[in-house]
Coordinates of C-alpha atoms in Angstrom, one line a residue:
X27 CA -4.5 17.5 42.6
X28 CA -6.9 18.8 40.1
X29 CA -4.1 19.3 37.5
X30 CA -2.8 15.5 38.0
X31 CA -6.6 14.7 37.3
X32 CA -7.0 17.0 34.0
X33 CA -3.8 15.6 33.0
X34 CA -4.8 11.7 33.8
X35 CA -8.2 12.0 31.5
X36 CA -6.2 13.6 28.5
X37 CA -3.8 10.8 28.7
X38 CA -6.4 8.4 29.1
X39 CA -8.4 10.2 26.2
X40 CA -5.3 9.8 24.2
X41 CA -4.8 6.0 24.7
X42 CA -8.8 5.7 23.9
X43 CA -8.0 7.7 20.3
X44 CA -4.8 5.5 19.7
X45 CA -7.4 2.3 19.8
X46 CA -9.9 3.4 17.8
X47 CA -9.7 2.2 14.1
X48 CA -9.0 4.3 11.1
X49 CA -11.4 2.6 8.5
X50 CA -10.1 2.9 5.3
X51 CA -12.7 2.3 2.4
X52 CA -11.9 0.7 -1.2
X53 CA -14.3 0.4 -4.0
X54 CA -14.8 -0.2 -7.4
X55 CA -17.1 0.5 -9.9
X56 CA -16.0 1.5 -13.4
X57 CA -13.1 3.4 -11.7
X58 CA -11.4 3.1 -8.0
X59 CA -12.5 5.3 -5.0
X60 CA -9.8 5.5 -1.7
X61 CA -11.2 7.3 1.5
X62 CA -9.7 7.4 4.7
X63 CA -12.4 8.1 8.1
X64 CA -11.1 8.7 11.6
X65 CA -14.7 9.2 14.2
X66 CA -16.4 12.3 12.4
X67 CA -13.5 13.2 9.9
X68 CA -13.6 11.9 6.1
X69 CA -10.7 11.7 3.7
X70 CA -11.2 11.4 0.2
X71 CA -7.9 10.5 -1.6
X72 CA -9.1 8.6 -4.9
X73 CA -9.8 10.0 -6.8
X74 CA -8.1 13.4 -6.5
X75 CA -10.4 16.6 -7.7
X76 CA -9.1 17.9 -10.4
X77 CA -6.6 21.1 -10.0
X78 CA -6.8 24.2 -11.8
X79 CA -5.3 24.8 -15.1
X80 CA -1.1 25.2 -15.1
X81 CA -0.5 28.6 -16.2
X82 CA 1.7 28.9 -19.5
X83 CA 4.8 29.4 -17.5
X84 CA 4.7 26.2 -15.5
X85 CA 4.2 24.7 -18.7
X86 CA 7.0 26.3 -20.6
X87 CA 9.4 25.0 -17.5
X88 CA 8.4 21.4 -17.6
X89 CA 8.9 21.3 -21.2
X90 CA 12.1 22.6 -20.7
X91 CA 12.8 20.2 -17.8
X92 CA 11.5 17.5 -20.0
X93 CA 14.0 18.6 -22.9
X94 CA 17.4 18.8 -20.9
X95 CA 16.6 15.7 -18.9
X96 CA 16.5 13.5 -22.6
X97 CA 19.3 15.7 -23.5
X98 CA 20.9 14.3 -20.6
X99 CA 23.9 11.3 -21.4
X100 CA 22.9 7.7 -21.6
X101 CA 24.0 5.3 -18.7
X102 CA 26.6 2.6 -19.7
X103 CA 25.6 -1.2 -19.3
X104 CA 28.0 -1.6 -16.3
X105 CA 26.5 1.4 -14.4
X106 CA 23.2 0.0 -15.1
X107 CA 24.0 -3.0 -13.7
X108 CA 25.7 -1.1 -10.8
X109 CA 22.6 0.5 -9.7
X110 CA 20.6 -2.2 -9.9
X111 CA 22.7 -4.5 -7.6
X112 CA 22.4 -1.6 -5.1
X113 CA 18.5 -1.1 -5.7
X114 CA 18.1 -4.9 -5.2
X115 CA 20.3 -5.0 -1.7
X116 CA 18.4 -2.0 -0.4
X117 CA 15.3 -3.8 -1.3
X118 CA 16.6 -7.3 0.4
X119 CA 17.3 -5.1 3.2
X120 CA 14.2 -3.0 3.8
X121 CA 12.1 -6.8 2.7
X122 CA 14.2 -8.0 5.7
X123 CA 13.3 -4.8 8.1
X124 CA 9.7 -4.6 7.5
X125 CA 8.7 -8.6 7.5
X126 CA 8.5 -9.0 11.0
X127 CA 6.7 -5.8 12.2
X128 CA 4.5 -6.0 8.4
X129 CA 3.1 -9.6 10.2
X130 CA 2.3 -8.0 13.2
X131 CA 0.4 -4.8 11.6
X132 CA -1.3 -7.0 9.0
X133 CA -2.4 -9.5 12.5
X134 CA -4.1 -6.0 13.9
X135 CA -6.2 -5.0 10.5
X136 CA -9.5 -5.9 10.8
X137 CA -11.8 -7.1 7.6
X138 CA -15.3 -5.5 8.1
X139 CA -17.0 -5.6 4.5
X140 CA -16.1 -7.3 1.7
X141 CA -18.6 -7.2 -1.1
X142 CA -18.0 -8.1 -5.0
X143 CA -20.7 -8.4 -7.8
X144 CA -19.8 -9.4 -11.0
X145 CA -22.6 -9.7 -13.9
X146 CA -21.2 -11.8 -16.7
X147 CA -23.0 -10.5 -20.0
X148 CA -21.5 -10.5 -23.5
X149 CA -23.3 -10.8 -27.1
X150 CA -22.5 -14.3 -27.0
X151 CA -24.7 -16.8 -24.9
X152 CA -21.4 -19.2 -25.3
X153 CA -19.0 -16.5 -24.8
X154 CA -20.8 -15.4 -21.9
X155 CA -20.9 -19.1 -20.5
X156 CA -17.1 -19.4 -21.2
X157 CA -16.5 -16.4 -19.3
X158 CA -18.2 -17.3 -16.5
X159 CA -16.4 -20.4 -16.0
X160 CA -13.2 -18.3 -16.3
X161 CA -14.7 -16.2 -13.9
X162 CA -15.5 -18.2 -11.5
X163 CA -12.3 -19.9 -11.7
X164 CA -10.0 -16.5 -11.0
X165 CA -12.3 -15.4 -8.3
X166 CA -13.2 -18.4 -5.6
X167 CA -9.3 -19.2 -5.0
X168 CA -8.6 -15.9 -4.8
X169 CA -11.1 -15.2 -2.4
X170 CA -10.5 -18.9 0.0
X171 CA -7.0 -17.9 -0.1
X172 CA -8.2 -14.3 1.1
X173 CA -10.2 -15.6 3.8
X174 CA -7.0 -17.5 5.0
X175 CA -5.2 -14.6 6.0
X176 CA -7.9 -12.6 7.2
X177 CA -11.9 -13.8 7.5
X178 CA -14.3 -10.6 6.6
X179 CA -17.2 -10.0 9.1
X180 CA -19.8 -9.3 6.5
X181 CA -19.6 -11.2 2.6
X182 CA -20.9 -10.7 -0.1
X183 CA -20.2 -12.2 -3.4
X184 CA -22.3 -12.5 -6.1
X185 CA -21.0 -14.0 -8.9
X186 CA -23.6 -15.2 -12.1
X187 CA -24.4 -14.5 -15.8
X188 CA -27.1 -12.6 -17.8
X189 CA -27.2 -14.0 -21.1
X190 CA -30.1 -11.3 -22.1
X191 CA -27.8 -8.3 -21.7
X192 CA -24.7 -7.8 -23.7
X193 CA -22.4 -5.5 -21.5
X194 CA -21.5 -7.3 -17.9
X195 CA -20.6 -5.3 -14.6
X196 CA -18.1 -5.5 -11.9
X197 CA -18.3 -3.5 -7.9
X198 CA -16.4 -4.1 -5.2
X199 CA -16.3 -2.7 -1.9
X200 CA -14.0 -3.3 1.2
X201 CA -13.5 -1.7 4.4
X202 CA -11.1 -2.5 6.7
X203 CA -10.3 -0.8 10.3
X204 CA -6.6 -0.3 11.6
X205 CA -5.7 0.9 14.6
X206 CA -3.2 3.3 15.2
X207 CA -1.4 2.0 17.9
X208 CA -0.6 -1.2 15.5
X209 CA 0.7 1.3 13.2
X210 CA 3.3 3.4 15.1
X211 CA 4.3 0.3 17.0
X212 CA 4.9 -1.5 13.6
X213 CA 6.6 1.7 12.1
X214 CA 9.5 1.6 14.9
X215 CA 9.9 -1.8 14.7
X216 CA 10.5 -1.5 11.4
X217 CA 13.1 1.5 12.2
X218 CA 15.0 -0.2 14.7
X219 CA 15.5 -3.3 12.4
X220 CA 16.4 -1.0 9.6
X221 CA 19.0 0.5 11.9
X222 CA 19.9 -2.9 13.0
X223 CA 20.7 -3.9 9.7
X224 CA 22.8 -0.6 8.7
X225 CA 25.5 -1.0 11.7
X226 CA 25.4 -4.5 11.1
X227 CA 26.7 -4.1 7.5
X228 CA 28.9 -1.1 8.2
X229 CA 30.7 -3.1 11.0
X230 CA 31.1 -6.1 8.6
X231 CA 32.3 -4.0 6.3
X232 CA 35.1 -2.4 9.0
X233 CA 35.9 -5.9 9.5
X234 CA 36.7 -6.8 6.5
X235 CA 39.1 -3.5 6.2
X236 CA 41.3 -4.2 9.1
X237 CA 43.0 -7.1 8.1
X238 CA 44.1 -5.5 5.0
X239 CA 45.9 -3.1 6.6
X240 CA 47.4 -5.4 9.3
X241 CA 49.3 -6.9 6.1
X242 CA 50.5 -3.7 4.7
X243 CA 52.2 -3.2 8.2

């Protein structure tokens, strides 16, 4: 009895785990930061720290990688064109595998914090004026259009010129919370279509054969 209970609460603990949101944070300011937070654990994946120095072998071998790979034979025109007819079909077909499931996961995100400040400043009093027309113009649709898909909990956007400075500023910040369940369920929904489509087009394509040799017969 005691084992069906210890086994209950970790099941239970994992199905409370699967519906707690991973937040993922985005901001900006003069360069772009990317974390990743799951309950006490912090990811920071933007920017990278930087890695040690290559040592003078791995550097000789990329140069010579570099030098037999532009050594390497031009593509005709017709296998250019090949390849991209293929590129674009597997694109159609992974566009067609993930737009169903992609609906559902982007449904599931949640908008917690969306903040932008943008300082219009330039030598300029005109310049800075015309500037924050343009501004102003680029920004507002963007964001209304924004807030169609998916309304933020917290706002804040500041948007105004400062004709006694003459360098402007721009930060953003955005956090947004997916769950995990959302996630995995979207992922094999988007295998299971991609599979879909795969026998689909191989038993077209076996179709197709047949008659042909029907005829030589």
């Amino acid at each position: 009895m005691t084992g069906w209970i210890i086994a209950g609460s970790i099941l239970l603990f994992l199905i409370l785990l699967l519906w707690l949101p991973v937040c993922v944070r985005i901001g900006f300011d003069g360069e772009f930061t990317l974390s990743v937070s799951y309950l006490f654990l912090k990811f920071g994946i933007f920017p990278k720290k930087e890695r040690k120095k290559k040592t003078k072998k791995k550097e000789k071998k990329e140069k010579v990688q570099k030098q037999e790979s532009k050594q390497k034979t031009k593509q005709t025109f017709s296998q250019k064109l090949e390849k991209l007819q293929s590129t674009l079909e597997s694109v159609l077909e992974l566009f067609g595998a993930v737009k169903g499931p992609l609906k559902f996961l982007l449904k599931s995100i949640r908008l917690y914090l969306l903040e932008l400040k943008v300082i219009v400043a330039t030598d300029d009093p005109c310049d800075t004026a015309e500037k924050y027309g343009k501004t102003c113009a680029a920004v507002y649709p963007l964001l209304s259009s924004l807030r169609q898909i998916k309304r933020p909990k917290k706002q804040v956007i500041v948007i105004k010129p400062d004709f006694c400075e003459d360098e402007g500023m721009v930060s953003a910040r955005v956090k947004l919370g997916i769950i995990p369940w959302a996630v995995i369920a979207a992922v094999i929904g988007m295998g299971i279509n991609y599979l879909a489509i795969i026998f689909k087009k191989q038993f077209s394509s076996g179709n197709k054969k047949t008659p042909a040799k029907k005829r030589r017969k």
